[in-house]
Amino acid sequence: MKKLVLVMTIISFVFIACGEKTEEVADQSKVGVALYKFDDTFISTVRAAIEKQNDDNGKMAALNFADGQGQQATQNDSIDTFIAQGYNALSVNMVDRTSAPVIIEKAKAAGIPIVFFNREPVEADMKSWDKIYYVGAKAEESGRIQGEAAAKYFKENPTADRNGDGIMQYVMLTGEPGHQDALLRTEYSTNAVIAAGIKIEELAQDTGMWQRVNGQEKMDAWLAVHGDKIEVVFANNDDMALGAIEALRAQGYFGEGGKYIPVIGVDATAPAIDSIANGLLYATVLNDSKGQGKAIYDITMALAKNEDPKTLPYTFDNGQYVWIDYVPVTAENYEDFK
Ligand code: BGC
């Protein structure tokens, strides 16, 4: 008898649970969101923005997030599962953006549209189907803004040129090799310094793979070799910039002695904004995760519902690309981005 009661109770719980779920999921579209890895500061903010947009829209989608764990094979498996389960649309942040053709082919065969974001498939792959879109930000622009910030600091502070040779000696912490943001931010940041009429000399460059701990380790090593010869630190993102700041603090920078060096990142993550507020990080560039998350969600949902995304209030560049602007963030305006 006891057993029967227990079984009945479990069954009714299951019914209640299902009942609630059915109510909530009525008309929901199934959307798979594949992230290159969950453990990335910036990507976590994009994920939060996608979730928020879904909440604000009465949970129109049953969102299923998949962690690629930095492995393309793992991500491919998740996408295979989404396809096999007849998902209505996918949002994909590739692990390796050159692997897009494999995913596009399978999705196309199953008729499941994709919105790629943050890691841009090459143009030929984007052109291979008209049901694929890309939401991102123009990496060139973020690099240019970084370079302009460095040039401004150099011009406004005569002591910034420590050895007085008229040349900006800098180090560069780059993101993951092959990532368009790493390549273009590296190139355009220094180009903008040159365009501002300042000569440059690179003392060191290495990848920190977007991670704070690597930024700290590389900067430690560079300080050991180049010490006070370094005049500017560029980092392709804020996490690495904040790591570099830790290394610099350990060498007496940003302390009572007034030793200072401009460190410039990209993203405007919450810790980066705090760092600017505390007089550590010199500048960053807003990589608008809210704007990107909203666009990713809106376009994916239109596709999931078989509607034309072009009716949404976004500008579609070449019919497939939606670009969200970068914004410079410094001590002058950081409060607007808190
Ligand atoms: C961000 C990085 C992030 C990377 C992930 C870039 O746009 O600036 O912080 O790690 O995307 O793909």
Tab-separated table of C-alpha atoms and ligand atoms in Angstrom:
chain	number	residue	atom	x	y	z
A	1	MET	CA	0.000	0.000	0.000
A	2	LYS	CA	2.798	2.361	1.005
A	3	LYS	CA	4.532	1.589	-2.253
A	4	LEU	CA	1.375	2.304	-4.208
A	5	VAL	CA	0.952	5.667	-2.480
A	6	LEU	CA	4.550	6.500	-3.238
A	7	VAL	CA	4.136	5.559	-6.909
A	8	MET	CA	0.903	7.576	-7.147
A	9	THR	CA	2.593	10.568	-5.548
A	10	ILE	CA	5.489	10.375	-7.986
A	11	ILE	CA	3.090	10.040	-10.924
A	12	SER	CA	1.076	13.071	-9.824
A	13	PHE	CA	4.281	15.082	-9.405
A	14	VAL	CA	5.328	14.125	-12.880
A	15	PHE	CA	1.915	15.168	-14.187
A	16	ILE	CA	2.067	18.466	-12.359
A	17	ALA	CA	5.571	19.071	-13.647
A	18	CYS	CA	4.562	18.170	-17.201
A	19	GLY	CA	1.357	20.157	-16.897
A	20	GLU	CA	3.264	23.262	-15.932
A	21	LYS	CA	5.777	22.684	-18.639
A	22	THR	CA	3.128	22.139	-21.300
A	23	GLU	CA	1.460	25.368	-20.296
A	24	GLU	CA	4.734	27.228	-20.457
A	25	VAL	CA	5.952	25.675	-23.678
A	26	ALA	CA	2.794	26.150	-25.726
A	27	ASP	CA	3.874	27.542	-29.122
A	28	GLN	CA	7.490	27.620	-28.020
A	29	SER	CA	10.094	27.236	-30.725
A	30	LYS	CA	13.017	24.916	-30.049
A	31	VAL	CA	16.229	26.884	-30.349
A	32	GLY	CA	19.700	25.435	-29.887
A	33	VAL	CA	22.450	27.868	-28.900
A	34	ALA	CA	25.934	26.405	-29.326
A	35	LEU	CA	28.647	28.371	-27.511
A	36	TYR	CA	32.356	27.822	-28.185
A	37	LYS	CA	32.697	27.430	-24.442
A	38	PHE	CA	30.674	28.495	-21.429
A	39	ASP	CA	33.748	29.605	-19.525
A	40	ASP	CA	34.420	32.893	-21.366
A	41	THR	CA	33.643	36.209	-19.695
A	42	PHE	CA	32.350	37.987	-22.788
A	43	ILE	CA	30.402	35.016	-24.169
A	44	SER	CA	28.693	34.602	-20.773
A	45	THR	CA	27.374	38.139	-21.103
A	46	VAL	CA	26.042	37.408	-24.602
A	47	ARG	CA	24.347	34.296	-23.236
A	48	ALA	CA	22.737	36.334	-20.444
A	49	ALA	CA	21.491	38.861	-23.014
A	50	ILE	CA	19.927	36.099	-25.156
A	51	GLU	CA	18.204	34.653	-22.086
A	52	LYS	CA	16.941	38.052	-21.033
A	53	GLN	CA	15.523	38.763	-24.468
A	54	ASN	CA	13.683	35.437	-24.326
A	55	ASP	CA	12.291	36.286	-20.876
A	56	ASP	CA	11.209	39.720	-22.083
A	57	ASN	CA	9.409	38.006	-24.967
A	58	GLY	CA	7.371	35.667	-22.770
A	59	LYS	CA	9.771	32.759	-23.290
A	60	MET	CA	8.898	32.370	-26.958
A	61	ALA	CA	11.729	29.873	-27.258
A	62	ALA	CA	12.750	26.767	-25.376
A	63	LEU	CA	16.452	27.677	-25.372
A	64	ASN	CA	18.977	24.891	-25.086
A	65	PHE	CA	22.581	26.060	-24.584
A	66	ALA	CA	25.399	23.662	-25.497
A	67	ASP	CA	28.961	23.999	-24.188
A	68	GLY	CA	31.527	23.331	-26.936
A	69	GLN	CA	34.269	23.254	-24.273
A	70	GLY	CA	36.666	24.681	-26.815
A	71	GLN	CA	36.444	21.491	-28.934
A	72	GLN	CA	34.936	21.614	-32.419
A	73	ALA	CA	34.135	17.868	-32.258
A	74	THR	CA	32.124	18.399	-29.062
A	75	GLN	CA	30.225	21.275	-30.655
A	76	ASN	CA	29.538	19.225	-33.794
A	77	ASP	CA	27.983	16.499	-31.616
A	78	SER	CA	25.667	19.006	-29.915
A	79	ILE	CA	24.604	20.424	-33.260
A	80	ASP	CA	23.954	16.906	-34.615
A	81	THR	CA	21.659	16.348	-31.638
A	82	PHE	CA	19.807	19.641	-32.189
A	83	ILE	CA	19.296	18.694	-35.832
A	84	ALA	CA	18.203	15.137	-35.033
A	85	GLN	CA	15.678	16.509	-32.551
A	86	GLY	CA	14.148	18.785	-35.172
A	87	TYR	CA	15.082	22.131	-33.607
A	88	ASN	CA	13.492	25.112	-35.365
A	89	ALA	CA	16.636	27.267	-35.574
A	90	LEU	CA	20.187	27.461	-34.248
A	91	SER	CA	22.458	30.238	-32.975
A	92	VAL	CA	26.084	29.194	-33.313
A	93	ASN	CA	29.293	30.610	-31.833
A	94	MET	CA	31.799	28.356	-33.621
A	95	VAL	CA	34.788	26.874	-31.810
A	96	ASP	CA	36.785	26.926	-35.049
A	97	ARG	CA	35.188	29.293	-37.502
A	98	THR	CA	36.788	27.514	-40.465
A	99	SER	CA	34.694	24.436	-39.630
A	100	ALA	CA	31.448	26.217	-40.542
A	101	PRO	CA	30.918	24.285	-43.840
A	102	VAL	CA	30.316	20.980	-42.007
A	103	ILE	CA	27.618	22.563	-39.866
A	104	ILE	CA	26.056	24.553	-42.701
A	105	GLU	CA	25.757	21.452	-44.903
A	106	LYS	CA	23.956	19.445	-42.238
A	107	ALA	CA	21.634	22.287	-41.243
A	108	LYS	CA	20.842	23.044	-44.878
A	109	ALA	CA	19.967	19.408	-45.563
A	110	ALA	CA	17.586	19.485	-42.594
A	111	GLY	CA	16.263	22.971	-43.457
A	112	ILE	CA	17.282	24.459	-40.078
A	113	PRO	CA	18.458	28.094	-40.339
A	114	ILE	CA	21.518	29.331	-38.427
A	115	VAL	CA	22.554	32.661	-36.936
A	116	PHE	CA	26.317	32.626	-36.403
A	117	PHE	CA	27.826	35.106	-33.979
A	118	ASN	CA	31.120	36.313	-32.514
A	119	ARG	CA	33.216	33.936	-34.612
A	120	GLU	CA	32.699	34.821	-38.226
A	121	PRO	CA	32.628	32.135	-40.916
A	122	VAL	CA	34.554	33.152	-44.024
A	123	GLU	CA	32.594	34.885	-46.769
A	124	ALA	CA	32.440	31.885	-49.106
A	125	ASP	CA	30.801	29.820	-46.348
A	126	MET	CA	28.323	32.586	-45.552
A	127	LYS	CA	27.364	32.677	-49.222
A	128	SER	CA	26.687	28.944	-49.358
A	129	TRP	CA	23.080	29.310	-48.097
A	130	ASP	CA	20.645	32.208	-47.795
A	131	LYS	CA	19.240	30.935	-44.474
A	132	ILE	CA	22.415	31.773	-42.579
A	133	TYR	CA	23.178	35.072	-40.895
A	134	TYR	CA	25.997	36.614	-38.896
A	135	VAL	CA	25.692	38.971	-35.941
A	136	GLY	CA	28.881	40.610	-34.768
A	137	ALA	CA	30.919	43.747	-34.481
A	138	LYS	CA	33.532	45.110	-36.866
A	139	ALA	CA	36.801	44.119	-35.243
A	140	GLU	CA	38.685	46.774	-37.237
A	141	GLU	CA	36.662	49.427	-35.447
A	142	SER	CA	37.589	48.143	-31.965
A	143	GLY	CA	41.268	48.061	-32.924
A	144	ARG	CA	41.098	51.580	-34.279
A	145	ILE	CA	39.452	52.856	-31.085
A	146	GLN	CA	42.195	51.204	-28.998
A	147	GLY	CA	44.920	52.797	-31.093
A	148	GLU	CA	43.304	56.222	-30.900
A	149	ALA	CA	43.140	55.939	-27.106
A	150	ALA	CA	46.848	55.066	-26.934
A	151	ALA	CA	47.765	57.946	-29.267
A	152	LYS	CA	45.709	60.371	-27.183
A	153	TYR	CA	47.464	59.302	-24.003
A	154	PHE	CA	50.856	59.653	-25.656
A	155	LYS	CA	50.106	63.131	-26.965
A	156	GLU	CA	48.580	64.404	-23.730
A	157	ASN	CA	51.291	63.013	-21.439
A	158	PRO	CA	54.846	63.917	-22.399
A	159	THR	CA	56.238	61.498	-19.775
A	160	ALA	CA	54.444	58.615	-21.523
A	161	ASP	CA	57.442	58.426	-23.860
A	162	ARG	CA	59.632	57.185	-21.042
A	163	ASN	CA	62.947	57.069	-22.884
A	164	GLY	CA	62.113	60.207	-24.851
A	165	ASP	CA	62.947	58.618	-28.204
A	166	GLY	CA	59.682	59.766	-29.818
A	167	ILE	CA	58.644	56.159	-30.385
A	168	MET	CA	55.829	54.277	-28.608
A	169	GLN	CA	57.281	51.027	-27.291
A	170	TYR	CA	54.397	48.626	-26.713
A	171	VAL	CA	53.527	45.017	-25.969
A	172	MET	CA	50.539	43.213	-27.499
A	173	LEU	CA	48.477	40.462	-25.857
A	174	THR	CA	46.555	38.767	-28.631
A	175	GLY	CA	43.432	36.575	-28.489
A	176	GLU	CA	43.040	33.117	-29.951
A	177	PRO	CA	45.016	32.697	-33.187
A	178	GLY	CA	42.735	32.721	-36.224
A	179	HIS	CA	39.902	34.594	-34.456
A	180	GLN	CA	38.992	37.597	-36.627
A	181	ASP	CA	38.874	39.837	-33.535
A	182	ALA	CA	42.415	38.862	-32.552
A	183	LEU	CA	43.842	39.407	-36.029
A	184	LEU	CA	42.090	42.675	-36.775
A	185	ARG	CA	42.370	44.324	-33.352
A	186	THR	CA	46.107	43.641	-33.395
A	187	GLU	CA	46.507	45.153	-36.835
A	188	TYR	CA	44.175	48.134	-36.572
A	189	SER	CA	45.211	49.277	-33.091
A	190	THR	CA	48.800	49.883	-34.083
A	191	ASN	CA	47.797	51.233	-37.505
A	192	ALA	CA	45.721	53.896	-35.745
A	193	VAL	CA	48.736	54.952	-33.649
A	194	ILE	CA	50.792	55.341	-36.808
A	195	ALA	CA	47.932	57.228	-38.473
A	196	ALA	CA	47.997	59.645	-35.519
A	197	GLY	CA	51.600	60.456	-36.449
A	198	ILE	CA	53.358	58.413	-33.748
A	199	LYS	CA	56.129	55.952	-34.509
A	200	ILE	CA	55.822	52.549	-32.869
A	201	GLU	CA	58.055	49.685	-31.833
A	202	GLU	CA	56.734	46.320	-30.730
A	203	LEU	CA	58.718	44.889	-27.818
A	204	ALA	CA	56.699	41.692	-27.527
A	205	GLN	CA	53.562	40.000	-28.850
A	206	ASP	CA	52.011	36.692	-27.830
A	207	THR	CA	48.636	35.037	-27.501
A	208	GLY	CA	46.924	34.980	-24.130
A	209	MET	CA	44.015	32.973	-25.642
A	210	TRP	CA	41.566	35.605	-24.316
A	211	GLN	CA	42.328	34.536	-20.732
A	212	ARG	CA	43.213	36.628	-17.719
A	213	VAL	CA	45.690	34.181	-16.215
A	214	ASN	CA	47.668	34.093	-19.471
A	215	GLY	CA	47.646	37.885	-19.667
A	216	GLN	CA	49.207	38.006	-16.231
A	217	GLU	CA	51.844	35.366	-17.002
A	218	LYS	CA	52.924	36.906	-20.294
A	219	MET	CA	53.095	40.375	-18.783
A	220	ASP	CA	55.163	39.032	-15.882
A	221	ALA	CA	57.624	37.539	-18.319
A	222	TRP	CA	57.771	40.695	-20.473
A	223	LEU	CA	58.356	42.895	-17.448
A	224	ALA	CA	61.252	40.665	-16.469
A	225	VAL	CA	62.853	41.190	-19.886
A	226	HIS	CA	61.829	44.748	-20.860
A	227	GLY	CA	60.962	46.325	-17.495
A	228	ASP	CA	60.282	50.048	-17.738
A	229	LYS	CA	60.957	50.131	-21.463
A	230	ILE	CA	57.315	49.175	-22.025
A	231	GLU	CA	55.228	52.309	-22.567
A	232	VAL	CA	51.815	50.950	-23.595
A	233	VAL	CA	50.046	47.606	-23.147
A	234	PHE	CA	47.495	46.575	-25.769
A	235	ALA	CA	45.294	43.556	-25.084
A	236	ASN	CA	42.796	42.128	-27.557
A	237	ASN	CA	40.281	41.804	-24.701
A	238	ASP	CA	39.651	42.984	-21.137
A	239	ASP	CA	40.342	39.688	-19.384
A	240	MET	CA	43.937	39.688	-20.664
A	241	ALA	CA	44.267	43.429	-19.922
A	242	LEU	CA	43.185	42.821	-16.332
A	243	GLY	CA	45.692	39.976	-16.050
A	244	ALA	CA	48.437	42.326	-17.283
A	245	ILE	CA	47.371	44.891	-14.684
A	246	GLU	CA	47.849	42.289	-11.940
A	247	ALA	CA	51.404	41.651	-13.154
A	248	LEU	CA	52.079	45.400	-13.292
A	249	ARG	CA	50.752	45.943	-9.786
A	250	ALA	CA	53.105	43.281	-8.510
A	251	GLN	CA	55.934	45.421	-9.959
A	252	GLY	CA	54.798	48.561	-8.173
A	253	TYR	CA	52.622	50.114	-10.876
A	254	PHE	CA	49.358	51.889	-9.988
A	255	GLY	CA	50.530	52.256	-6.392
A	256	GLU	CA	51.560	55.102	-4.116
A	257	GLY	CA	54.755	55.828	-6.083
A	258	GLY	CA	52.681	57.085	-9.023
A	259	LYS	CA	54.171	54.607	-11.500
A	260	TYR	CA	51.658	54.344	-14.345
A	261	ILE	CA	51.307	52.771	-17.742
A	262	PRO	CA	48.244	52.803	-20.005
A	263	VAL	CA	46.677	49.359	-20.478
A	264	ILE	CA	43.981	49.160	-23.133
A	265	GLY	CA	41.452	46.335	-23.585
A	266	VAL	CA	38.216	45.547	-25.419
A	267	ASP	CA	34.770	44.370	-24.205
A	268	ALA	CA	33.866	46.731	-21.309
A	269	THR	CA	33.060	43.797	-19.026
A	270	ALA	CA	31.901	44.676	-15.506
A	271	PRO	CA	35.362	44.024	-13.941
A	272	ALA	CA	36.951	46.202	-16.636
A	273	ILE	CA	34.590	49.085	-15.883
A	274	ASP	CA	35.464	48.731	-12.177
A	275	SER	CA	39.134	48.780	-13.102
A	276	ILE	CA	38.682	52.062	-15.006
A	277	ALA	CA	36.761	53.461	-12.029
A	278	ASN	CA	39.729	52.529	-9.816
A	279	GLY	CA	42.220	54.287	-12.084
A	280	LEU	CA	43.862	51.079	-13.328
A	281	LEU	CA	42.651	50.211	-16.843
A	282	TYR	CA	43.186	53.248	-19.081
A	283	ALA	CA	40.569	52.462	-21.731
A	284	THR	CA	38.418	49.752	-23.221
A	285	VAL	CA	35.904	49.431	-26.053
A	286	LEU	CA	32.299	48.385	-25.509
A	287	ASN	CA	31.721	45.067	-27.261
A	288	ASP	CA	27.970	45.403	-26.974
A	289	SER	CA	26.862	42.001	-25.672
A	290	LYS	CA	23.340	43.265	-24.985
A	291	GLY	CA	22.910	44.604	-28.505
A	292	GLN	CA	24.448	41.479	-30.022
A	293	GLY	CA	22.409	39.108	-27.819
A	294	LYS	CA	19.198	40.898	-28.734
A	295	ALA	CA	19.939	40.792	-32.467
A	296	ILE	CA	20.981	37.121	-32.309
A	297	TYR	CA	17.754	36.273	-30.499
A	298	ASP	CA	15.435	38.365	-32.663
A	299	ILE	CA	16.828	37.012	-35.935
A	300	THR	CA	16.959	33.409	-34.719
A	301	MET	CA	13.341	33.645	-33.540
A	302	ALA	CA	12.141	35.092	-36.832
A	303	LEU	CA	13.807	32.178	-38.621
A	304	ALA	CA	12.438	29.644	-36.133
A	305	LYS	CA	8.945	30.931	-36.831
A	306	ASN	CA	9.487	30.918	-40.565
A	307	GLU	CA	9.248	34.694	-40.725
A	308	ASP	CA	11.474	36.986	-42.769
A	309	PRO	CA	14.182	38.488	-40.503
A	310	LYS	CA	14.507	41.370	-42.980
A	311	THR	CA	11.294	42.834	-41.581
A	312	LEU	CA	13.106	43.382	-38.253
A	313	PRO	CA	14.579	46.823	-37.524
A	314	TYR	CA	18.170	45.820	-38.304
A	315	THR	CA	20.354	46.729	-41.238
A	316	PHE	CA	21.363	43.615	-43.145
A	317	ASP	CA	24.705	44.214	-44.779
A	318	ASN	CA	25.007	42.091	-47.942
A	319	GLY	CA	21.692	40.581	-46.915
A	320	GLN	CA	23.257	38.427	-44.188
A	321	TYR	CA	25.358	40.505	-41.759
A	322	VAL	CA	24.162	42.577	-38.817
A	323	TRP	CA	26.866	44.788	-37.281
A	324	ILE	CA	26.578	46.168	-33.769
A	325	ASP	CA	28.710	49.238	-33.085
A	326	TYR	CA	31.693	49.398	-30.753
A	327	VAL	CA	31.938	52.375	-28.387
A	328	PRO	CA	35.080	53.873	-26.744
A	329	VAL	CA	35.036	53.681	-22.930
A	330	THR	CA	37.393	55.716	-20.748
A	331	ALA	CA	37.460	57.448	-17.360
A	332	GLU	CA	35.372	60.185	-18.985
A	333	ASN	CA	32.304	58.072	-19.801
A	334	TYR	CA	32.609	54.705	-18.011
A	335	GLU	CA	29.664	55.494	-15.730
A	336	ASP	CA	27.333	55.191	-18.717
A	337	PHE	CA	28.355	51.539	-19.118
A	338	LYS	CA	28.041	50.296	-15.545
B	1	BGC	C1	35.813	39.046	-27.108
B	1	BGC	C2	36.625	38.166	-26.204
B	1	BGC	C3	36.078	36.756	-26.245
B	1	BGC	C4	35.992	36.250	-27.669
B	1	BGC	C5	35.365	34.882	-27.738
B	1	BGC	C6	35.761	38.461	-28.495
B	1	BGC	O1	34.940	39.255	-29.302
B	1	BGC	O2	36.370	40.333	-27.161
B	1	BGC	O3	36.603	38.627	-24.888
B	1	BGC	O4	36.921	35.908	-25.477
B	1	BGC	O5	35.242	37.151	-28.451
B	1	BGC	O6	35.224	34.421	-29.039
